[in-house]
PDB file of N, CA and C in Angstrom:
ATOM      1  N   MET A  12    -154.960 191.507 -47.474  1.00  0.00           N
ATOM      2  CA  MET A  12    -155.733 191.267 -46.276  1.00  0.00           C
ATOM      3  C   MET A  12    -157.203 191.438 -46.622  1.00  0.00           C
ATOM      4  N   ALA A  13    -157.979 190.438 -46.274  1.00  0.00           N
ATOM      5  CA  ALA A  13    -159.400 190.474 -46.578  1.00  0.00           C
ATOM      6  C   ALA A  13    -160.206 190.610 -45.300  1.00  0.00           C
ATOM      7  N   ARG A  14    -161.399 191.127 -45.456  1.00  0.00           N
ATOM      8  CA  ARG A  14    -162.307 191.261 -44.320  1.00  0.00           C
ATOM      9  C   ARG A  14    -163.567 190.476 -44.609  1.00  0.00           C
ATOM     10  N   GLU A  15    -163.974 189.712 -43.626  1.00  0.00           N
ATOM     11  CA  GLU A  15    -165.209 188.948 -43.727  1.00  0.00           C
ATOM     12  C   GLU A  15    -166.034 189.240 -42.488  1.00  0.00           C
ATOM     13  N   ALA A  16    -167.195 189.854 -42.650  1.00  0.00           N
ATOM     14  CA  ALA A  16    -168.050 190.188 -41.509  1.00  0.00           C
ATOM     15  C   ALA A  16    -168.725 188.927 -40.986  1.00  0.00           C
ATOM     16  N   VAL A  17    -168.592 188.704 -39.691  1.00  0.00           N
ATOM     17  CA  VAL A  17    -169.235 187.579 -39.030  1.00  0.00           C
ATOM     18  C   VAL A  17    -169.748 188.069 -37.678  1.00  0.00           C
ATOM     19  N   THR A  18    -170.691 187.349 -37.124  1.00  0.00           N
ATOM     20  CA  THR A  18    -171.114 187.624 -35.764  1.00  0.00           C
ATOM     21  C   THR A  18    -170.193 186.833 -34.854  1.00  0.00           C
ATOM     22  N   LEU A  19    -169.299 187.541 -34.179  1.00  0.00           N
ATOM     23  CA  LEU A  19    -168.315 186.873 -33.343  1.00  0.00           C
ATOM     24  C   LEU A  19    -168.964 186.334 -32.073  1.00  0.00           C
ATOM     25  N   THR A  20    -168.662 185.090 -31.784  1.00  0.00           N
ATOM     26  CA  THR A  20    -169.094 184.449 -30.545  1.00  0.00           C
ATOM     27  C   THR A  20    -167.896 183.707 -29.978  1.00  0.00           C
ATOM     28  N   THR A  21    -167.932 183.439 -28.689  1.00  0.00           N
ATOM     29  CA  THR A  21    -166.841 182.682 -28.068  1.00  0.00           C
ATOM     30  C   THR A  21    -166.728 181.308 -28.707  1.00  0.00           C
ATOM     31  N   LYS A  22    -167.849 180.692 -28.994  1.00  0.00           N
ATOM     32  CA  LYS A  22    -167.849 179.367 -29.627  1.00  0.00           C
ATOM     33  C   LYS A  22    -167.163 179.407 -30.993  1.00  0.00           C
ATOM     34  N   LEU A  23    -167.455 180.422 -31.772  1.00  0.00           N
ATOM     35  CA  LEU A  23    -166.829 180.565 -33.088  1.00  0.00           C
ATOM     36  C   LEU A  23    -165.321 180.763 -32.954  1.00  0.00           C
ATOM     37  N   LEU A  24    -164.912 181.602 -31.999  1.00  0.00           N
ATOM     38  CA  LEU A  24    -163.493 181.875 -31.816  1.00  0.00           C
ATOM     39  C   LEU A  24    -162.725 180.639 -31.362  1.00  0.00           C
ATOM     40  N   GLU A  25    -163.320 179.871 -30.466  1.00  0.00           N
ATOM     41  CA  GLU A  25    -162.650 178.689 -29.934  1.00  0.00           C
ATOM     42  C   GLU A  25    -162.748 177.484 -30.858  1.00  0.00           C
ATOM     43  N   GLY A  26    -163.707 177.489 -31.768  1.00  0.00           N
ATOM     44  CA  GLY A  26    -163.959 176.337 -32.617  1.00  0.00           C
ATOM     45  C   GLY A  26    -162.974 176.125 -33.748  1.00  0.00           C
ATOM     46  N   GLY A  27    -162.208 177.137 -34.109  1.00  0.00           N
ATOM     47  CA  GLY A  27    -161.210 176.979 -35.158  1.00  0.00           C
ATOM     48  C   GLY A  27    -161.686 177.278 -36.563  1.00  0.00           C
ATOM     49  N   LYS A  28    -162.947 177.669 -36.742  1.00  0.00           N
ATOM     50  CA  LYS A  28    -163.449 177.941 -38.090  1.00  0.00           C
ATOM     51  C   LYS A  28    -162.756 179.151 -38.727  1.00  0.00           C
ATOM     52  N   LEU A  29    -162.471 180.175 -37.907  1.00  0.00           N
ATOM     53  CA  LEU A  29    -161.802 181.358 -38.454  1.00  0.00           C
ATOM     54  C   LEU A  29    -160.380 181.010 -38.887  1.00  0.00           C
ATOM     55  N   LEU A  30    -159.707 180.184 -38.094  1.00  0.00           N
ATOM     56  CA  LEU A  30    -158.362 179.748 -38.464  1.00  0.00           C
ATOM     57  C   LEU A  30    -158.400 178.922 -39.743  1.00  0.00           C
ATOM     58  N   ASP A  31    -159.394 178.070 -39.879  1.00  0.00           N
ATOM     59  CA  ASP A  31    -159.535 177.266 -41.096  1.00  0.00           C
ATOM     60  C   ASP A  31    -159.683 178.160 -42.328  1.00  0.00           C
ATOM     61  N   ARG A  32    -160.453 179.241 -42.187  1.00  0.00           N
ATOM     62  CA  ARG A  32    -160.625 180.166 -43.318  1.00  0.00           C
ATOM     63  C   ARG A  32    -159.308 180.845 -43.677  1.00  0.00           C
ATOM     64  N   ALA A  33    -158.541 181.252 -42.670  1.00  0.00           N
ATOM     65  CA  ALA A  33    -157.255 181.909 -42.925  1.00  0.00           C
ATOM     66  C   ALA A  33    -156.278 180.940 -43.582  1.00  0.00           C
ATOM     67  N   LYS A  34    -156.255 179.690 -43.114  1.00  0.00           N
ATOM     68  CA  LYS A  34    -155.364 178.689 -43.709  1.00  0.00           C
ATOM     69  C   LYS A  34    -155.755 178.405 -45.149  1.00  0.00           C
ATOM     70  N   ALA A  35    -157.068 178.315 -45.414  1.00  0.00           N
ATOM     71  CA  ALA A  35    -157.535 178.037 -46.770  1.00  0.00           C
ATOM     72  C   ALA A  35    -157.140 179.149 -47.731  1.00  0.00           C
ATOM     73  N   ARG A  36    -157.166 180.388 -47.254  1.00  0.00           N
ATOM     74  CA  ARG A  36    -156.787 181.530 -48.087  1.00  0.00           C
ATOM     75  C   ARG A  36    -155.274 181.704 -48.158  1.00  0.00           C
ATOM     76  N   GLY A  37    -154.571 181.187 -47.154  1.00  0.00           N
ATOM     77  CA  GLY A  37    -153.117 181.362 -47.107  1.00  0.00           C
ATOM     78  C   GLY A  37    -152.728 182.792 -46.803  1.00  0.00           C
ATOM     79  N   ALA A  38    -153.603 183.515 -46.140  1.00  0.00           N
ATOM     80  CA  ALA A  38    -153.349 184.929 -45.838  1.00  0.00           C
ATOM     81  C   ALA A  38    -154.039 185.282 -44.529  1.00  0.00           C
ATOM     82  N   ARG A  39    -153.577 186.379 -43.935  1.00  0.00           N
ATOM     83  CA  ARG A  39    -154.251 186.831 -42.717  1.00  0.00           C
ATOM     84  C   ARG A  39    -155.599 187.443 -43.098  1.00  0.00           C
ATOM     85  N   LEU A  40    -156.556 187.238 -42.219  1.00  0.00           N
ATOM     86  CA  LEU A  40    -157.905 187.743 -42.447  1.00  0.00           C
ATOM     87  C   LEU A  40    -158.341 188.559 -41.246  1.00  0.00           C
ATOM     88  N   ASP A  41    -159.109 189.606 -41.500  1.00  0.00           N
ATOM     89  CA  ASP A  41    -159.714 190.417 -40.450  1.00  0.00           C
ATOM     90  C   ASP A  41    -161.201 190.114 -40.428  1.00  0.00           C
ATOM     91  N   PHE A  42    -161.717 189.837 -39.234  1.00  0.00           N
ATOM     92  CA  PHE A  42    -163.128 189.552 -39.063  1.00  0.00           C
ATOM     93  C   PHE A  42    -163.738 190.640 -38.179  1.00  0.00           C
ATOM     94  N   PRO A  43    -164.461 191.606 -38.769  1.00  0.00           N
ATOM     95  CA  PRO A  43    -165.112 192.652 -37.967  1.00  0.00           C
ATOM     96  C   PRO A  43    -166.181 192.059 -37.058  1.00  0.00           C
ATOM     97  N   ASP A  44    -166.384 192.697 -35.930  1.00  0.00           N
ATOM     98  CA  ASP A  44    -167.377 192.270 -34.955  1.00  0.00           C
ATOM     99  C   ASP A  44    -168.751 192.763 -35.405  1.00  0.00           C
ATOM    100  N   ALA A  45    -169.402 191.993 -36.247  1.00  0.00           N
ATOM    101  CA  ALA A  45    -170.719 192.360 -36.770  1.00  0.00           C
ATOM    102  C   ALA A  45    -171.797 191.810 -35.847  1.00  0.00           C
ATOM    103  N   GLY A  46    -173.004 192.183 -36.078  1.00  0.00           N
ATOM    104  CA  GLY A  46    -174.110 191.670 -35.281  1.00  0.00           C
ATOM    105  C   GLY A  46    -174.621 192.694 -34.290  1.00  0.00           C
ATOM    106  N   ARG A  47    -175.695 192.339 -33.603  1.00  0.00           N
ATOM    107  CA  ARG A  47    -176.355 193.270 -32.685  1.00  0.00           C
ATOM    108  C   ARG A  47    -175.485 193.682 -31.515  1.00  0.00           C
ATOM    109  N   SER A  48    -174.706 192.774 -30.977  1.00  0.00           N
ATOM    110  CA  SER A  48    -173.894 193.102 -29.801  1.00  0.00           C
ATOM    111  C   SER A  48    -172.475 193.505 -30.174  1.00  0.00           C
ATOM    112  N   GLY A  49    -172.183 193.623 -31.457  1.00  0.00           N
ATOM    113  CA  GLY A  49    -170.842 193.978 -31.907  1.00  0.00           C
ATOM    114  C   GLY A  49    -170.482 195.427 -31.598  1.00  0.00           C
ATOM    115  N   VAL A  50    -169.192 195.678 -31.533  1.00  0.00           N
ATOM    116  CA  VAL A  50    -168.679 197.028 -31.298  1.00  0.00           C
ATOM    117  C   VAL A  50    -168.095 197.545 -32.608  1.00  0.00           C
ATOM    118  N   PRO A  51    -168.564 198.696 -33.107  1.00  0.00           N
ATOM    119  CA  PRO A  51    -168.026 199.231 -34.356  1.00  0.00           C
ATOM    120  C   PRO A  51    -166.510 199.405 -34.271  1.00  0.00           C
ATOM    121  N   GLY A  52    -165.818 198.916 -35.287  1.00  0.00           N
ATOM    122  CA  GLY A  52    -164.376 199.061 -35.352  1.00  0.00           C
ATOM    123  C   GLY A  52    -163.597 197.907 -34.751  1.00  0.00           C
ATOM    124  N   LEU A  53    -164.241 197.082 -33.912  1.00  0.00           N
ATOM    125  CA  LEU A  53    -163.543 195.944 -33.305  1.00  0.00           C
ATOM    126  C   LEU A  53    -163.416 194.836 -34.331  1.00  0.00           C
ATOM    127  N   MET A  54    -162.242 194.230 -34.375  1.00  0.00           N
ATOM    128  CA  MET A  54    -162.034 193.093 -35.264  1.00  0.00           C
ATOM    129  C   MET A  54    -161.009 192.160 -34.670  1.00  0.00           C
ATOM    130  N   ILE A  55    -161.056 190.934 -35.137  1.00  0.00           N
ATOM    131  CA  ILE A  55    -160.025 189.979 -34.772  1.00  0.00           C
ATOM    132  C   ILE A  55    -159.279 189.616 -36.039  1.00  0.00           C
ATOM    133  N   ARG A  56    -157.952 189.675 -35.956  1.00  0.00           N
ATOM    134  CA  ARG A  56    -157.090 189.326 -37.084  1.00  0.00           C
ATOM    135  C   ARG A  56    -156.576 187.914 -36.861  1.00  0.00           C
ATOM    136  N   VAL A  57    -156.736 187.076 -37.883  1.00  0.00           N
ATOM    137  CA  VAL A  57    -156.328 185.681 -37.798  1.00  0.00           C
ATOM    138  C   VAL A  57    -155.309 185.415 -38.895  1.00  0.00           C
ATOM    139  N   THR A  58    -154.179 184.840 -38.503  1.00  0.00           N
ATOM    140  CA  THR A  58    -153.143 184.503 -39.486  1.00  0.00           C
ATOM    141  C   THR A  58    -153.188 183.006 -39.772  1.00  0.00           C
ATOM    142  N   PRO A  59    -152.653 182.577 -40.914  1.00  0.00           N
ATOM    143  CA  PRO A  59    -152.642 181.147 -41.228  1.00  0.00           C
ATOM    144  C   PRO A  59    -151.834 180.322 -40.227  1.00  0.00           C
ATOM    145  N   THR A  60    -150.935 180.966 -39.486  1.00  0.00           N
ATOM    146  CA  THR A  60    -150.134 180.243 -38.485  1.00  0.00           C
ATOM    147  C   THR A  60    -150.861 180.076 -37.160  1.00  0.00           C
ATOM    148  N   GLY A  61    -152.048 180.658 -37.034  1.00  0.00           N
ATOM    149  CA  GLY A  61    -152.851 180.460 -35.845  1.00  0.00           C
ATOM    150  C   GLY A  61    -152.844 181.605 -34.852  1.00  0.00           C
ATOM    151  N   VAL A  62    -152.153 182.690 -35.153  1.00  0.00           N
ATOM    152  CA  VAL A  62    -152.133 183.840 -34.251  1.00  0.00           C
ATOM    153  C   VAL A  62    -153.425 184.621 -34.427  1.00  0.00           C
ATOM    154  N   MET A  63    -154.080 184.920 -33.301  1.00  0.00           N
ATOM    155  CA  MET A  63    -155.321 185.682 -33.323  1.00  0.00           C
ATOM    156  C   MET A  63    -155.144 186.883 -32.412  1.00  0.00           C
ATOM    157  N   SER A  64    -155.403 188.081 -32.952  1.00  0.00           N
ATOM    158  CA  SER A  64    -155.245 189.289 -32.139  1.00  0.00           C
ATOM    159  C   SER A  64    -156.397 190.255 -32.382  1.00  0.00           C
ATOM    160  N   TRP A  65    -156.768 190.960 -31.306  1.00  0.00           N
ATOM    161  CA  TRP A  65    -157.847 191.947 -31.341  1.00  0.00           C
ATOM    162  C   TRP A  65    -157.305 193.317 -31.687  1.00  0.00           C
ATOM    163  N   ALA A  66    -158.081 194.078 -32.456  1.00  0.00           N
ATOM    164  CA  ALA A  66    -157.709 195.450 -32.794  1.00  0.00           C
ATOM    165  C   ALA A  66    -158.971 196.289 -32.966  1.00  0.00           C
ATOM    166  N   VAL A  67    -158.784 197.594 -32.844  1.00  0.00           N
ATOM    167  CA  VAL A  67    -159.864 198.547 -33.076  1.00  0.00           C
ATOM    168  C   VAL A  67    -159.416 199.489 -34.182  1.00  0.00           C
ATOM    169  N   LEU A  68    -160.263 199.673 -35.172  1.00  0.00           N
ATOM    170  CA  LEU A  68    -160.005 200.638 -36.239  1.00  0.00           C
ATOM    171  C   LEU A  68    -160.864 201.869 -36.013  1.00  0.00           C
ATOM    172  N   TYR A  69    -160.269 203.034 -36.240  1.00  0.00           N
ATOM    173  CA  TYR A  69    -161.028 204.282 -36.126  1.00  0.00           C
ATOM    174  C   TYR A  69    -160.390 205.322 -37.033  1.00  0.00           C
ATOM    175  N   ARG A  70    -161.119 206.390 -37.281  1.00  0.00           N
ATOM    176  CA  ARG A  70    -160.588 207.514 -38.063  1.00  0.00           C
ATOM    177  C   ARG A  70    -160.318 208.671 -37.122  1.00  0.00           C
ATOM    178  N   ARG A  71    -159.122 209.231 -37.247  1.00  0.00           N
ATOM    179  CA  ARG A  71    -158.754 210.389 -36.441  1.00  0.00           C
ATOM    180  C   ARG A  71    -159.477 211.605 -36.989  1.00  0.00           C
ATOM    181  N   GLU A  72    -160.146 212.346 -36.115  1.00  0.00           N
ATOM    182  CA  GLU A  72    -160.957 213.477 -36.555  1.00  0.00           C
ATOM    183  C   GLU A  72    -160.121 214.632 -37.088  1.00  0.00           C
ATOM    184  N   THR A  73    -158.903 214.797 -36.584  1.00  0.00           N
ATOM    185  CA  THR A  73    -158.099 215.939 -37.003  1.00  0.00           C
ATOM    186  C   THR A  73    -157.732 215.895 -38.474  1.00  0.00           C
ATOM    187  N   ASP A  74    -157.410 214.704 -38.993  1.00  0.00           N
ATOM    188  CA  ASP A  74    -157.005 214.620 -40.399  1.00  0.00           C
ATOM    189  C   ASP A  74    -157.670 213.487 -41.170  1.00  0.00           C
ATOM    190  N   GLY A  75    -158.551 212.737 -40.518  1.00  0.00           N
ATOM    191  CA  GLY A  75    -159.267 211.661 -41.198  1.00  0.00           C
ATOM    192  C   GLY A  75    -158.454 210.406 -41.436  1.00  0.00           C
ATOM    193  N   ALA A  76    -157.239 210.354 -40.872  1.00  0.00           N
ATOM    194  CA  ALA A  76    -156.389 209.180 -41.086  1.00  0.00           C
ATOM    195  C   ALA A  76    -156.958 207.976 -40.339  1.00  0.00           C
ATOM    196  N   ARG A  77    -156.880 206.832 -40.981  1.00  0.00           N
ATOM    197  CA  ARG A  77    -157.363 205.605 -40.353  1.00  0.00           C
ATOM    198  C   ARG A  77    -156.267 205.065 -39.442  1.00  0.00           C
ATOM    199  N   ARG A  78    -156.642 204.684 -38.234  1.00  0.00           N
ATOM    200  CA  ARG A  78    -155.704 204.198 -37.238  1.00  0.00           C
ATOM    201  C   ARG A  78    -156.158 202.848 -36.704  1.00  0.00           C
ATOM    202  N   ARG A  79    -155.197 202.053 -36.276  1.00  0.00           N
ATOM    203  CA  ARG A  79    -155.458 200.744 -35.676  1.00  0.00           C
ATOM    204  C   ARG A  79    -154.787 200.712 -34.306  1.00  0.00           C
ATOM    205  N   VAL A  80    -155.543 200.283 -33.301  1.00  0.00           N
ATOM    206  CA  VAL A  80    -155.004 200.074 -31.960  1.00  0.00           C
ATOM    207  C   VAL A  80    -155.142 198.593 -31.650  1.00  0.00           C
ATOM    208  N   THR A  81    -154.027 197.939 -31.363  1.00  0.00           N
ATOM    209  CA  THR A  81    -154.068 196.523 -31.006  1.00  0.00           C
ATOM    210  C   THR A  81    -154.385 196.386 -29.526  1.00  0.00           C
ATOM    211  N   ILE A  82    -155.376 195.568 -29.217  1.00  0.00           N
ATOM    212  CA  ILE A  82    -155.799 195.352 -27.836  1.00  0.00           C
ATOM    213  C   ILE A  82    -154.986 194.232 -27.201  1.00  0.00           C
ATOM    214  N   GLY A  83    -154.855 193.139 -27.899  1.00  0.00           N
ATOM    215  CA  GLY A  83    -154.130 191.982 -27.376  1.00  0.00           C
ATOM    216  C   GLY A  83    -154.545 190.732 -28.115  1.00  0.00           C
ATOM    217  N   GLY A  84    -154.012 189.619 -27.678  1.00  0.00           N
ATOM    218  CA  GLY A  84    -154.266 188.358 -28.355  1.00  0.00           C
ATOM    219  C   GLY A  84    -155.453 187.602 -27.796  1.00  0.00           C
ATOM    220  N   PHE A  85    -155.914 186.651 -28.589  1.00  0.00           N
ATOM    221  CA  PHE A  85    -156.929 185.701 -28.151  1.00  0.00           C
ATOM    222  C   PHE A  85    -156.209 184.384 -27.935  1.00  0.00           C
ATOM    223  N   PRO A  86    -156.368 183.693 -26.850  1.00  0.00           N
ATOM    224  CA  PRO A  86    -157.433 183.743 -25.865  1.00  0.00           C
ATOM    225  C   PRO A  86    -157.116 184.587 -24.624  1.00  0.00           C
ATOM    226  N   GLU A  87    -155.967 185.262 -24.596  1.00  0.00           N
ATOM    227  CA  GLU A  87    -155.646 186.092 -23.429  1.00  0.00           C
ATOM    228  C   GLU A  87    -156.748 187.124 -23.169  1.00  0.00           C
ATOM    229  N   TYR A  88    -157.255 187.711 -24.229  1.00  0.00           N
ATOM    230  CA  TYR A  88    -158.412 188.610 -24.152  1.00  0.00           C
ATOM    231  C   TYR A  88    -159.583 187.882 -24.791  1.00  0.00           C
ATOM    232  N   GLY A  89    -160.599 187.617 -24.004  1.00  0.00           N
ATOM    233  CA  GLY A  89    -161.799 186.982 -24.533  1.00  0.00           C
ATOM    234  C   GLY A  89    -162.652 188.003 -25.269  1.00  0.00           C
ATOM    235  N   LEU A  90    -163.742 187.543 -25.824  1.00  0.00           N
ATOM    236  CA  LEU A  90    -164.632 188.407 -26.590  1.00  0.00           C
ATOM    237  C   LEU A  90    -165.191 189.537 -25.728  1.00  0.00           C
ATOM    238  N   ALA A  91    -165.648 189.225 -24.532  1.00  0.00           N
ATOM    239  CA  ALA A  91    -166.230 190.256 -23.662  1.00  0.00           C
ATOM    240  C   ALA A  91    -165.189 191.304 -23.277  1.00  0.00           C
ATOM    241  N   GLU A  92    -163.973 190.858 -22.951  1.00  0.00           N
ATOM    242  CA  GLU A  92    -162.907 191.796 -22.588  1.00  0.00           C
ATOM    243  C   GLU A  92    -162.498 192.668 -23.769  1.00  0.00           C
ATOM    244  N   ALA A  93    -162.450 192.071 -24.948  1.00  0.00           N
ATOM    245  CA  ALA A  93    -162.085 192.838 -26.146  1.00  0.00           C
ATOM    246  C   ALA A  93    -163.148 193.882 -26.460  1.00  0.00           C
ATOM    247  N   ARG A  94    -164.419 193.523 -26.316  1.00  0.00           N
ATOM    248  CA  ARG A  94    -165.493 194.493 -26.564  1.00  0.00           C
ATOM    249  C   ARG A  94    -165.431 195.634 -25.558  1.00  0.00           C
ATOM    250  N   GLU A  95    -165.168 195.311 -24.301  1.00  0.00           N
ATOM    251  CA  GLU A  95    -165.067 196.341 -23.269  1.00  0.00           C
ATOM    252  C   GLU A  95    -163.890 197.282 -23.563  1.00  0.00           C
ATOM    253  N   ALA A  96    -162.749 196.716 -23.927  1.00  0.00           N
ATOM    254  CA  ALA A  96    -161.573 197.534 -24.258  1.00  0.00           C
ATOM    255  C   ALA A  96    -161.842 198.397 -25.489  1.00  0.00           C
ATOM    256  N   ALA A  97    -162.536 197.831 -26.483  1.00  0.00           N
ATOM    257  CA  ALA A  97    -162.849 198.589 -27.700  1.00  0.00           C
ATOM    258  C   ALA A  97    -163.762 199.770 -27.394  1.00  0.00           C
ATOM    259  N   ARG A  98    -164.748 199.551 -26.535  1.00  0.00           N
ATOM    260  CA  ARG A  98    -165.631 200.657 -26.145  1.00  0.00           C
ATOM    261  C   ARG A  98    -164.841 201.756 -25.441  1.00  0.00           C
ATOM    262  N   ALA A  99    -163.905 201.371 -24.582  1.00  0.00           N
ATOM    263  CA  ALA A  99    -163.081 202.353 -23.869  1.00  0.00           C
ATOM    264  C   ALA A  99    -162.196 203.130 -24.842  1.00  0.00           C
ATOM    265  N   ILE A 100    -161.630 202.449 -25.824  1.00  0.00           N
ATOM    266  CA  ILE A 100    -160.782 203.114 -26.819  1.00  0.00           C
ATOM    267  C   ILE A 100    -161.617 204.083 -27.644  1.00  0.00           C
ATOM    268  N   ARG A 101    -162.791 203.650 -28.086  1.00  0.00           N
ATOM    269  CA  ARG A 101    -163.659 204.539 -28.886  1.00  0.00           C
ATOM    270  C   ARG A 101    -164.083 205.749 -28.081  1.00  0.00           C
ATOM    271  N   ALA A 102    -164.352 205.575 -26.785  1.00  0.00           N
ATOM    272  CA  ALA A 102    -164.724 206.714 -25.932  1.00  0.00           C
ATOM    273  C   ALA A 102    -163.557 207.685 -25.787  1.00  0.00           C
ATOM    274  N   ALA A 103    -162.352 207.161 -25.633  1.00  0.00           N
ATOM    275  CA  ALA A 103    -161.172 208.013 -25.526  1.00  0.00           C
ATOM    276  C   ALA A 103    -160.941 208.794 -26.815  1.00  0.00           C
ATOM    277  N   VAL A 104    -161.127 208.141 -27.933  1.00  0.00           N
ATOM    278  CA  VAL A 104    -160.964 208.817 -29.228  1.00  0.00           C
ATOM    279  C   VAL A 104    -162.018 209.910 -29.382  1.00  0.00           C
ATOM    280  N   ALA A 105    -163.241 209.629 -28.972  1.00  0.00           N
ATOM    281  CA  ALA A 105    -164.322 210.638 -29.063  1.00  0.00           C
ATOM    282  C   ALA A 105    -164.032 211.852 -28.190  1.00  0.00           C
ATOM    283  N   ARG A 106    -163.324 211.625 -27.072  1.00  0.00           N
ATOM    284  CA  ARG A 106    -162.954 212.733 -26.198  1.00  0.00           C
ATOM    285  C   ARG A 106    -161.716 213.467 -26.696  1.00  0.00           C
ATOM    286  N   GLY A 107    -161.100 212.957 -27.745  1.00  0.00           N
ATOM    287  CA  GLY A 107    -159.911 213.604 -28.304  1.00  0.00           C
ATOM    288  C   GLY A 107    -158.614 213.172 -27.669  1.00  0.00           C
ATOM    289  N   GLU A 108    -158.628 212.088 -26.955  1.00  0.00           N
ATOM    290  CA  GLU A 108    -157.409 211.599 -26.293  1.00  0.00           C
ATOM    291  C   GLU A 108    -156.575 210.757 -27.231  1.00  0.00           C
TER     292      GLU A 108
END
């Protein structure tokens, strides 16, 4: 699984460029939400078969283990909804929930 940092936009997500990259590699790819309006830890996972799903990565403070929380699929969750959900998840993790 590879990660490629991009500035996620609705146009980019709907345009198929991320799917084209996954198909060209023949593997699932994770695209972190980079850029000024990005949310740390938010990413979209794209498979060569066309499945796109949102997830948040974070480190658990108690033992430092890396964790992934899946938010949902695209287009069911748009970029704005995924960012809002990611912020809520990060806030819950910061509170120790």
